[in-house]
PDB file of C-alpha atoms in Angstrom:
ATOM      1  CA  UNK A   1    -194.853  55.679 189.494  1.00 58.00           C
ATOM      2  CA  UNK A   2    -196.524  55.005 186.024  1.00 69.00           C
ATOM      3  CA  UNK A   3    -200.012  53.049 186.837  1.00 68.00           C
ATOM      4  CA  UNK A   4    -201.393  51.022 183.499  1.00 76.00           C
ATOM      5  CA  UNK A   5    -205.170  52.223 182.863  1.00 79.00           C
ATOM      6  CA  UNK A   6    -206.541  48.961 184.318  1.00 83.00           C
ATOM      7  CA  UNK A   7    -204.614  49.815 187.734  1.00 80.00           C
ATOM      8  CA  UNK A   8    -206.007  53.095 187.948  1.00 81.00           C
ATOM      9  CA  UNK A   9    -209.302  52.233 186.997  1.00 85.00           C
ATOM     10  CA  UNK A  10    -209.261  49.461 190.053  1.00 88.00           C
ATOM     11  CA  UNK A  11    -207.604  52.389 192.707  1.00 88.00           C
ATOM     12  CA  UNK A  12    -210.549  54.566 191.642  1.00 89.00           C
ATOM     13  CA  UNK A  13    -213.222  52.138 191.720  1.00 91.00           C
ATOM     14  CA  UNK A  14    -211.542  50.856 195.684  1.00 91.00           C
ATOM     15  CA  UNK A  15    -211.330  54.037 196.649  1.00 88.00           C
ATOM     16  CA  UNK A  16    -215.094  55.008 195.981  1.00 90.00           C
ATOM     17  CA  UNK A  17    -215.911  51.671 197.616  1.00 91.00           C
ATOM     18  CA  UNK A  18    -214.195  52.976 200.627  1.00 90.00           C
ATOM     19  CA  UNK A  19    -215.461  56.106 200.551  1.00 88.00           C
ATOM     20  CA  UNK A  20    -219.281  55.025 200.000  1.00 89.00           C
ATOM     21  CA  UNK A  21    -219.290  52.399 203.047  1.00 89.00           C
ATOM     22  CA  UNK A  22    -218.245  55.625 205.332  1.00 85.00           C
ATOM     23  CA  UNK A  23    -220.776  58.429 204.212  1.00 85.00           C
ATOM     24  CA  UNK A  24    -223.871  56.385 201.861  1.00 88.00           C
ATOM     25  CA  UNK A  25    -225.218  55.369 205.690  1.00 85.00           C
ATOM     26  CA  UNK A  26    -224.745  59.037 206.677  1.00 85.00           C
ATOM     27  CA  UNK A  27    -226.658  60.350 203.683  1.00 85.00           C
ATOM     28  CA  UNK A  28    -229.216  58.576 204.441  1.00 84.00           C
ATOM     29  CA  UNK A  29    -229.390  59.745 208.196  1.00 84.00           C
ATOM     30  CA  UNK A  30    -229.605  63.346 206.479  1.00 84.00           C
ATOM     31  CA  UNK A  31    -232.411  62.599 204.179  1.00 84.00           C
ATOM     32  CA  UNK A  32    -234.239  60.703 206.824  1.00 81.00           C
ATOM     33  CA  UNK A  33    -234.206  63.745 208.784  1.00 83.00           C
ATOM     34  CA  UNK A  34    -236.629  65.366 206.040  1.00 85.00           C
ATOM     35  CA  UNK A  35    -237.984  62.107 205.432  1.00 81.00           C
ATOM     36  CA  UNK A  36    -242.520  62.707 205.997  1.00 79.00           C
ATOM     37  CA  UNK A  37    -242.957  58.896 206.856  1.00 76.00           C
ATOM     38  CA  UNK A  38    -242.673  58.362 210.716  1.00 73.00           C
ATOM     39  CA  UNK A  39    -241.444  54.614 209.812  1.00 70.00           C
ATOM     40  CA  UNK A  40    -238.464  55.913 207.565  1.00 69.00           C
ATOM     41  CA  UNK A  41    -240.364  54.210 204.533  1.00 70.00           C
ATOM     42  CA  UNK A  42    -237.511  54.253 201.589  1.00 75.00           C
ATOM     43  CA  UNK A  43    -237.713  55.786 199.240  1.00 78.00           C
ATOM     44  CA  UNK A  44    -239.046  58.785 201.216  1.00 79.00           C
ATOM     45  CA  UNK A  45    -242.612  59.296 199.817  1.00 79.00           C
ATOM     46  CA  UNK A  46    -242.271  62.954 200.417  1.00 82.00           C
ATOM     47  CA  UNK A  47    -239.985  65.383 202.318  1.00 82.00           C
ATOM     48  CA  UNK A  48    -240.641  67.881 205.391  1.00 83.00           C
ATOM     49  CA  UNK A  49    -238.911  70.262 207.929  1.00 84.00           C
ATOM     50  CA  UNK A  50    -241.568  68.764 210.251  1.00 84.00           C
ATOM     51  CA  UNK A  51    -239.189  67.327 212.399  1.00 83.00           C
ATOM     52  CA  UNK A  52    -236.730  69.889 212.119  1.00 85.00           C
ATOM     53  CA  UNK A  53    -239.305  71.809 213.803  1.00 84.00           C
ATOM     54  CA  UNK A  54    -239.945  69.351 216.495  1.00 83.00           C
ATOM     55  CA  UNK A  55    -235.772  68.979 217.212  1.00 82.00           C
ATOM     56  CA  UNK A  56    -235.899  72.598 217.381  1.00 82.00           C
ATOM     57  CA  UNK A  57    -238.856  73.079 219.835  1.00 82.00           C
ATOM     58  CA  UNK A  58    -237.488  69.963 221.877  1.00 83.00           C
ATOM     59  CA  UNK A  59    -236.683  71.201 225.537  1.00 84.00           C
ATOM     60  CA  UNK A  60    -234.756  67.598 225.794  1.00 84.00           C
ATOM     61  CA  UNK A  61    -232.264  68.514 223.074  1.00 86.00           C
ATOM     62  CA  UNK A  62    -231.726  72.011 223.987  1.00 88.00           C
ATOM     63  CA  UNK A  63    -230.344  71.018 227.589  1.00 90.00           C
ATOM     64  CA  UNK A  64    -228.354  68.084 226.246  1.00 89.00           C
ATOM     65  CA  UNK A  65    -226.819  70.558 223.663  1.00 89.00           C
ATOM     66  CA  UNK A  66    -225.962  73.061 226.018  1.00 91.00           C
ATOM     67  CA  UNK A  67    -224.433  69.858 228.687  1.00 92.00           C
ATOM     68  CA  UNK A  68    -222.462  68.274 225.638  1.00 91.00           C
ATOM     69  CA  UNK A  69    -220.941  72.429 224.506  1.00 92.00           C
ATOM     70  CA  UNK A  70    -220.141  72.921 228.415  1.00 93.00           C
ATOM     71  CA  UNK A  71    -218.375  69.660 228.683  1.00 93.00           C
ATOM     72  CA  UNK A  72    -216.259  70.097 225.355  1.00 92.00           C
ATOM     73  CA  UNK A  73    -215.331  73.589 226.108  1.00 94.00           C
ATOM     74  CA  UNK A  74    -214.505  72.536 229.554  1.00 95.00           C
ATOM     75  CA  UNK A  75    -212.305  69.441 227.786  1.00 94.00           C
ATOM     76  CA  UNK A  76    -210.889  71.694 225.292  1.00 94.00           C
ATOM     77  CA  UNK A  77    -209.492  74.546 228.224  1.00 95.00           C
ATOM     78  CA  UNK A  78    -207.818  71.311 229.984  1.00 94.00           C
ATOM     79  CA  UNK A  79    -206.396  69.874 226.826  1.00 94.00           C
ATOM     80  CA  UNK A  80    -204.925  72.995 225.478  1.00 93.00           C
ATOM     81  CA  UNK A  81    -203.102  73.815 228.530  1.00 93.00           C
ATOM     82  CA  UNK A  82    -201.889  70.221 229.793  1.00 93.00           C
ATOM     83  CA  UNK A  83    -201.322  69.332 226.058  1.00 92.00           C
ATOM     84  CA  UNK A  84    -199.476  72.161 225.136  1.00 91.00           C
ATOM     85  CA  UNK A  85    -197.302  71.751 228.609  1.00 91.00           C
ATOM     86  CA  UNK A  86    -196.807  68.499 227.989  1.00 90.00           C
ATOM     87  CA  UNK A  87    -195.425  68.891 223.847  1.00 90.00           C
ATOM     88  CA  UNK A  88    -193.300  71.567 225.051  1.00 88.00           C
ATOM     89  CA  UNK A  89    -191.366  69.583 227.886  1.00 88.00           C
ATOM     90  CA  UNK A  90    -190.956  66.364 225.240  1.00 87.00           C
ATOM     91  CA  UNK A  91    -190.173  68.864 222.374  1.00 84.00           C
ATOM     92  CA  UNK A  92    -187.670  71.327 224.544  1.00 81.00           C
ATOM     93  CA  UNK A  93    -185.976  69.085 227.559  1.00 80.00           C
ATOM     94  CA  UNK A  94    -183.556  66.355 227.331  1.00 80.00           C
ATOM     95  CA  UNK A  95    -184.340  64.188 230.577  1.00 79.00           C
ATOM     96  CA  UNK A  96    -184.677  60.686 231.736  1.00 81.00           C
ATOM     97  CA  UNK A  97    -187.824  58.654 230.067  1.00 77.00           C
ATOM     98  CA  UNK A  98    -188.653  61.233 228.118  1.00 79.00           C
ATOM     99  CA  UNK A  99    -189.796  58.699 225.154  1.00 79.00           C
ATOM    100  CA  UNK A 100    -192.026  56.892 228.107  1.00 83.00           C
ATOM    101  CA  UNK A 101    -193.317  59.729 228.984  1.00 83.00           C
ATOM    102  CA  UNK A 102    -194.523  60.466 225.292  1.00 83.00           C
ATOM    103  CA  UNK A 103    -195.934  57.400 225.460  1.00 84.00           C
ATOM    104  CA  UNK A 104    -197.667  57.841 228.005  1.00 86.00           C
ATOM    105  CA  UNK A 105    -199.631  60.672 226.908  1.00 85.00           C
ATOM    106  CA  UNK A 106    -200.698  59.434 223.503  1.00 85.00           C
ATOM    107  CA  UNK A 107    -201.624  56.255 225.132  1.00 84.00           C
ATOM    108  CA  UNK A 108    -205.453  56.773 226.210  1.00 83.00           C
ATOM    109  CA  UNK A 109    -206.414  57.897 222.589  1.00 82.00           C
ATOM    110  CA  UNK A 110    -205.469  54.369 221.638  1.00 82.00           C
ATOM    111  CA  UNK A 111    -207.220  52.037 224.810  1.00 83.00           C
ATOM    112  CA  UNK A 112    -210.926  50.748 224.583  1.00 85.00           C
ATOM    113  CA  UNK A 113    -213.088  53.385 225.564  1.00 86.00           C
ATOM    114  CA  UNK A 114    -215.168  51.343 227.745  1.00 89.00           C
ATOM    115  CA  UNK A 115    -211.550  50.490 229.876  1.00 89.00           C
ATOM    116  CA  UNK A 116    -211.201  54.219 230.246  1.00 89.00           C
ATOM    117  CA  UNK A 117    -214.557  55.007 231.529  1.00 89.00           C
ATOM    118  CA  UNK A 118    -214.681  51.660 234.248  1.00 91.00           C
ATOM    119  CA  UNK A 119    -211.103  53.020 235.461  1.00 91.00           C
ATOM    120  CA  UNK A 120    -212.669  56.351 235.559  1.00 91.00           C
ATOM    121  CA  UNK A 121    -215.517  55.656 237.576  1.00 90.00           C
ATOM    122  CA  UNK A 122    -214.143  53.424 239.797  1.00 90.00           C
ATOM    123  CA  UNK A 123    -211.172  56.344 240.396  1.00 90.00           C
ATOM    124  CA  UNK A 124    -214.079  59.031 240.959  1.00 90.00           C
ATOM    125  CA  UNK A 125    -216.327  57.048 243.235  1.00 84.00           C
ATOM    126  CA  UNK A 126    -214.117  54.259 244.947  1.00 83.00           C
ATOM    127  CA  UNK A 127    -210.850  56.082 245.453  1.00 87.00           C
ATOM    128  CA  UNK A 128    -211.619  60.034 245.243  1.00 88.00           C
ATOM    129  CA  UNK A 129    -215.123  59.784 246.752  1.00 85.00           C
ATOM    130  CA  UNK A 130    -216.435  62.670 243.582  1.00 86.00           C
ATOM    131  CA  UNK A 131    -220.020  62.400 242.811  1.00 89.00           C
ATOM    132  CA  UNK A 132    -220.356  61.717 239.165  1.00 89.00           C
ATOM    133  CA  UNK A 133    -221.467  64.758 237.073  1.00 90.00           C
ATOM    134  CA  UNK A 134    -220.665  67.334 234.480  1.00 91.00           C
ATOM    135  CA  UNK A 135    -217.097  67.869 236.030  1.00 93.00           C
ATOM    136  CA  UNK A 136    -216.362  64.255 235.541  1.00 92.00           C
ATOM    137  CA  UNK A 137    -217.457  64.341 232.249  1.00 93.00           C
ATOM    138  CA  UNK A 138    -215.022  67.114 231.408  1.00 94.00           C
ATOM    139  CA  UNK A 139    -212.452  65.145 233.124  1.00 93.00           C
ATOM    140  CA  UNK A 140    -213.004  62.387 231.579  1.00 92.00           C
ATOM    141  CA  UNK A 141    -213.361  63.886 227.707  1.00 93.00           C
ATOM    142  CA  UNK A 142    -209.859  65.420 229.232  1.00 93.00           C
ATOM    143  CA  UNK A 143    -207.896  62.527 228.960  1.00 91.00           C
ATOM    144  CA  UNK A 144    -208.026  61.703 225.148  1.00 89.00           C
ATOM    145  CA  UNK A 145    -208.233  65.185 224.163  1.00 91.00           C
ATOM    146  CA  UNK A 146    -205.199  66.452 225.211  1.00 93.00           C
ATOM    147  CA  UNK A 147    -203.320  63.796 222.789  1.00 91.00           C
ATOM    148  CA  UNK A 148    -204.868  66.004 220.145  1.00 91.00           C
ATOM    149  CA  UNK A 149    -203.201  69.149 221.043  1.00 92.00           C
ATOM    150  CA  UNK A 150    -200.385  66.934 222.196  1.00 92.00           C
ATOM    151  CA  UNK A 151    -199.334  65.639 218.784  1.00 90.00           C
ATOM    152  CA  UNK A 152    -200.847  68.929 217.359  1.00 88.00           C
ATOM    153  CA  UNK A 153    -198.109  71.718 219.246  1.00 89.00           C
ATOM    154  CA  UNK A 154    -195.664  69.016 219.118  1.00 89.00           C
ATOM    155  CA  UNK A 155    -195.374  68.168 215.333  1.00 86.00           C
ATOM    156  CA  UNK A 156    -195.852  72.372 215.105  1.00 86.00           C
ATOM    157  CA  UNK A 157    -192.381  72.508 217.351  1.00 85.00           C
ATOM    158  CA  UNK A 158    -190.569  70.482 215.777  1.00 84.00           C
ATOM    159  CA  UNK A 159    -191.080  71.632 212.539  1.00 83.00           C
ATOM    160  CA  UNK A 160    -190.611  75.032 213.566  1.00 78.00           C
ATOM    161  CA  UNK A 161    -187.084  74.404 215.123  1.00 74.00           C
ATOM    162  CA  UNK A 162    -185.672  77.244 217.994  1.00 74.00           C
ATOM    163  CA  UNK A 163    -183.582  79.323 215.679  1.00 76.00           C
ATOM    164  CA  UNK A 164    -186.300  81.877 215.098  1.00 76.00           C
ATOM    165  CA  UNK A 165    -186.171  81.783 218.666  1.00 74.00           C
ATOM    166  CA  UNK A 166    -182.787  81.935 219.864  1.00 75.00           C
ATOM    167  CA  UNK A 167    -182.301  84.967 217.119  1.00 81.00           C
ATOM    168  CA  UNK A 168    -184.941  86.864 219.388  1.00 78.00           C
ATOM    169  CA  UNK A 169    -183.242  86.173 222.400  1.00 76.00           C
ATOM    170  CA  UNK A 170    -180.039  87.423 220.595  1.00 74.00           C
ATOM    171  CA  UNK A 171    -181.316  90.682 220.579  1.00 76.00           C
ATOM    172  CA  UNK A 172    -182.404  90.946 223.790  1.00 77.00           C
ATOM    173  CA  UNK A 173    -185.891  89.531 224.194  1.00 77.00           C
ATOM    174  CA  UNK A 174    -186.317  87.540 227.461  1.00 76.00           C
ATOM    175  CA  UNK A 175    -188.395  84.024 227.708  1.00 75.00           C
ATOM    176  CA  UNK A 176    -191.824  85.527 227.744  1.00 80.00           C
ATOM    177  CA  UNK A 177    -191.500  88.452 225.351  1.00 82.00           C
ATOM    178  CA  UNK A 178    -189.919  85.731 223.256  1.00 80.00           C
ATOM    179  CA  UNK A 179    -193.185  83.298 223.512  1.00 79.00           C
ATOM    180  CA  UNK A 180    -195.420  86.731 223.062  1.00 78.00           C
ATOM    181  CA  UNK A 181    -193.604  87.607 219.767  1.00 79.00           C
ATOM    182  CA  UNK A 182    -192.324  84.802 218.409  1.00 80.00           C
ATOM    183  CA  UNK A 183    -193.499  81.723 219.405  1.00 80.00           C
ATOM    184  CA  UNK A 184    -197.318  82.055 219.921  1.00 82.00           C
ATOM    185  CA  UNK A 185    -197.867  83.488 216.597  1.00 82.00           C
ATOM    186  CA  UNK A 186    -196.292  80.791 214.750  1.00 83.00           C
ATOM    187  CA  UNK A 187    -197.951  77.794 217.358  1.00 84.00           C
ATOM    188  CA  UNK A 188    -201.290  79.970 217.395  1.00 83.00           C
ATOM    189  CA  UNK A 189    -202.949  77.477 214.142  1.00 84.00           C
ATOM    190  CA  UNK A 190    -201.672  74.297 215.256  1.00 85.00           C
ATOM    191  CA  UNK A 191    -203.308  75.692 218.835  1.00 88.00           C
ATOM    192  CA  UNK A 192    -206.568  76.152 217.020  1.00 87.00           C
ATOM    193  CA  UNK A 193    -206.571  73.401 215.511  1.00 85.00           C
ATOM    194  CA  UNK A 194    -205.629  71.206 218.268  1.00 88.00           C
ATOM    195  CA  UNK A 195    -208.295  72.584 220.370  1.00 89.00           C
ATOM    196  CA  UNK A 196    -211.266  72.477 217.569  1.00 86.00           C
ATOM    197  CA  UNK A 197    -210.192  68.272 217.484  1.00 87.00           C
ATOM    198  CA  UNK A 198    -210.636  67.954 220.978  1.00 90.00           C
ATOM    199  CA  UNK A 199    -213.790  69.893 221.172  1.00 90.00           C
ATOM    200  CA  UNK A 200    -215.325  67.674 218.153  1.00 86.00           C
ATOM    201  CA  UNK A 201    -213.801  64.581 219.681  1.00 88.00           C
ATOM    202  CA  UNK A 202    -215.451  65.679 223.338  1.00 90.00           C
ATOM    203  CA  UNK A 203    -218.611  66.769 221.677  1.00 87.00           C
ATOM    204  CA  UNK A 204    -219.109  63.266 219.839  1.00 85.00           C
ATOM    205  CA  UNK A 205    -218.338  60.863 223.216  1.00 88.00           C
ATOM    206  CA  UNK A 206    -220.544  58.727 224.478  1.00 89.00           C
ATOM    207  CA  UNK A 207    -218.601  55.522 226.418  1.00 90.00           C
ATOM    208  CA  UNK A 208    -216.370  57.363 228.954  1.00 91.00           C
ATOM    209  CA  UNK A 209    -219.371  59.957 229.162  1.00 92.00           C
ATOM    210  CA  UNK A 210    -221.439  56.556 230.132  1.00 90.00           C
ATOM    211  CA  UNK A 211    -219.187  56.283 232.985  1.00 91.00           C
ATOM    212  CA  UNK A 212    -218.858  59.468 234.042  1.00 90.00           C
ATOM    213  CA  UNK A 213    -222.092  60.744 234.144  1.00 88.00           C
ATOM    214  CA  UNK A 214    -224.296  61.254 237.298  1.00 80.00           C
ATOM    215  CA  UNK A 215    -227.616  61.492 237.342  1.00 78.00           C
ATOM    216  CA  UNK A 216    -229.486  64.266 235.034  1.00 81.00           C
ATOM    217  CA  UNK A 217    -226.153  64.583 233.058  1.00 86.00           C
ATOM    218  CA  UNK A 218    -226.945  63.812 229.262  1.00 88.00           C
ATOM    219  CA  UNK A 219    -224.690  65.120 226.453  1.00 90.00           C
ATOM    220  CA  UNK A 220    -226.252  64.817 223.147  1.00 88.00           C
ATOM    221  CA  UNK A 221    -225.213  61.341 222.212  1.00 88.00           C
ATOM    222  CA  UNK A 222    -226.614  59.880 225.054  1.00 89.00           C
ATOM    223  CA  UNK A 223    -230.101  61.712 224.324  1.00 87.00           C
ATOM    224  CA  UNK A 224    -229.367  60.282 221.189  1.00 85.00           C
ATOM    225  CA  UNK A 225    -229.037  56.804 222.358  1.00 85.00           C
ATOM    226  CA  UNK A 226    -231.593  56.615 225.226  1.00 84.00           C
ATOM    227  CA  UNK A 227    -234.504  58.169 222.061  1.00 82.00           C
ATOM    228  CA  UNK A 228    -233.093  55.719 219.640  1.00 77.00           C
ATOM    229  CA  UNK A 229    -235.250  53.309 219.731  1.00 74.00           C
ATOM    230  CA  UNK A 230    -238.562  55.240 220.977  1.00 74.00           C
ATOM    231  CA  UNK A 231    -240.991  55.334 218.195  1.00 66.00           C
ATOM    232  CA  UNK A 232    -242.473  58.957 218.878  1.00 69.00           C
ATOM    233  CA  UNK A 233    -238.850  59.842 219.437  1.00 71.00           C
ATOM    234  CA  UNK A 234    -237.043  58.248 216.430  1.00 73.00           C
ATOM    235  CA  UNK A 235    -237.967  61.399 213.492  1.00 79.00           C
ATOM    236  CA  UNK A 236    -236.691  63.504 216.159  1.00 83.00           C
ATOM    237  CA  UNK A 237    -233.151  61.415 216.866  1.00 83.00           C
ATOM    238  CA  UNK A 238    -232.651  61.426 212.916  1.00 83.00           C
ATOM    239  CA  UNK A 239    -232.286  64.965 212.642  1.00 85.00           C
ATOM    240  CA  UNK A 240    -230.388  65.366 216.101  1.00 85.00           C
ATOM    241  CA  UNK A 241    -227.718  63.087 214.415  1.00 84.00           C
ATOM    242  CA  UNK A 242    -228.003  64.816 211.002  1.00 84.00           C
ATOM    243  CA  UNK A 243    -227.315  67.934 212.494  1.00 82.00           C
ATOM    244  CA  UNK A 244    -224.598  66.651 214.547  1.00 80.00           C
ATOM    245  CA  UNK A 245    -222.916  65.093 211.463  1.00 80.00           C
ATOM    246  CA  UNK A 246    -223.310  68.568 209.558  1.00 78.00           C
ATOM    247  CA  UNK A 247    -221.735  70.544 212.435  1.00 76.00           C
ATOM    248  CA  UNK A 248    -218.845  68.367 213.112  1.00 76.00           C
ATOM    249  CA  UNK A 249    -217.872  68.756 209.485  1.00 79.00           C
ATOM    250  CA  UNK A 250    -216.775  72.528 210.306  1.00 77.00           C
ATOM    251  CA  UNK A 251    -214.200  71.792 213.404  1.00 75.00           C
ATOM    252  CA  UNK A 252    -212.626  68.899 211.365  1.00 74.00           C
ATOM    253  CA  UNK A 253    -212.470  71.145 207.818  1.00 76.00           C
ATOM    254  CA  UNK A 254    -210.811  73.988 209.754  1.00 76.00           C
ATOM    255  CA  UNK A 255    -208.488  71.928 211.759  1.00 71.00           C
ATOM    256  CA  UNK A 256    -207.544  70.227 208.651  1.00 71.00           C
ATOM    257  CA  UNK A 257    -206.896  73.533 207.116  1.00 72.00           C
ATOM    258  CA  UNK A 258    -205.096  75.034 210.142  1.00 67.00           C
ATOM    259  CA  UNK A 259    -202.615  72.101 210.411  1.00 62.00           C
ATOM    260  CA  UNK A 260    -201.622  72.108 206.576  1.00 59.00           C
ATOM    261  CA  UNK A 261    -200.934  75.894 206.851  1.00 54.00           C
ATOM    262  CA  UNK A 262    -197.330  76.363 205.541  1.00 48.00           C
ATOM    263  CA  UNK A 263    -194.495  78.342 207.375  1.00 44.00           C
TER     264      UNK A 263
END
């Protein structure tokens, strides 16, 4: 499609609209972070690590660091197993419901985060009798990760067909020599990528972890939110969140890489 010059000109100018609203007000997290006025003054009068420092020494940010890589690894295992389970059943098998069931499993990406974390609490305490903690955390992350590896391995199987497959069990390779040889090499990127989503997505919560978490349990974003709005605090929280937007660049750059691999 031929665009005139004024056309063009307007995409271009939309799209860095777009693109400004989403990362100017994370820039300026970043430089706040080195920002030497404890007020945030703009423009910065001057920059320091000071509070880099101060993140770094902070035994507050340490433990919720460590709570917040437990629970996503913990959500990642879950999702990568159930999720993968899960695309290969709707992928493979013809069977009653099977679009429902689909369905079904991409559904709790898409509801309100705050209805997932009441209906997990009330599940945990009212009906199961758990005590809320890190475990419920990881269940909880759980049930929206595992769309991501979901729609990950699934959009990987169906692009990659079953005749590479049914050639290797023409020449005599049973099912699980088969998935050794054949199948988990080409699924392994869509794998990784699936899982480095859900761990970025689990790392990032902070409703259903709201509702899920007992007493003592705080991931990073909810150190980040209970400091927010402490003044001696607040230098501190800037460069917690700087880092974390930093970091989660490298999960979502490699899954984007990993799922546009060709085959």
């Amino acid at each position: 499609m031929n665009l005139s010059r004024t056309a063009r000109a307007m995409l271009w100018a939309a799209l860095a609209g777009g693109l400004g609203v989403i990362y100017l007000p994370l820039a300026i997290v970043v430089l706040n972070s080195f920002n030497s006025d404890r007020t945030f003054g703009w423009p910065p009068p001057s920059f320091t690590f000071r509070w880099w420092s101060a993140a770094w020494s902070s035994s507050g940010v340490r433990d919720a660091l460590w709570i917040s890589v437990q629970a996503g690894l913990g959500a990642t295992a879950i999702a990568l197993l159930l999720g993968t389970m899960a695309a290969f059943a709707v992928q493979r098998y013809r069977f009653f419901g099977r679009d429902k069931v689909s369905l079904l499993i991409v559904l709790p990406i898409a509801l309100p985060g705050i209805v997932t974390g009441i209906a997990l609490s009330n599940t945990f305490h009212s009906v199961l009798g758990l005590p809320l903690g890190l475990f419920t955390v990881i269940v909880g992350h759980a049930t929206f990760c595992v769309v991501t590896v979901y729609n990950n391995v699934l959009a990987r199987l169906r692009r990659m067909g079953m005749n590479i497959e049914e050639a290797s069990a023409d020449l005599g390779a049973d099912t699980f020599a088969t998935f050794r040889l054949v199948t988990f090499p080409m699924m392994r990127s869509a794998l990784l990528a699936g899982g480095l989503l859900a761990f970025a997505l689990s790392f990032d919560e902070i409703i259903v972890t709201t509702f899920t978490a007992g007493a003592g349990v705080r991931t990073l974003p909810i150190w980040i939110f209970e400091n927010l709005f402490r003044p001696n605090q607040a230098p501190v929280v800037n460069v917690v969140a700087a880092a974390l937007i930093l970091l989660s660049v490298v999960p979502i750059y490699l899954a984007q890489r990993l799922s546009g691999e060709r085959h």
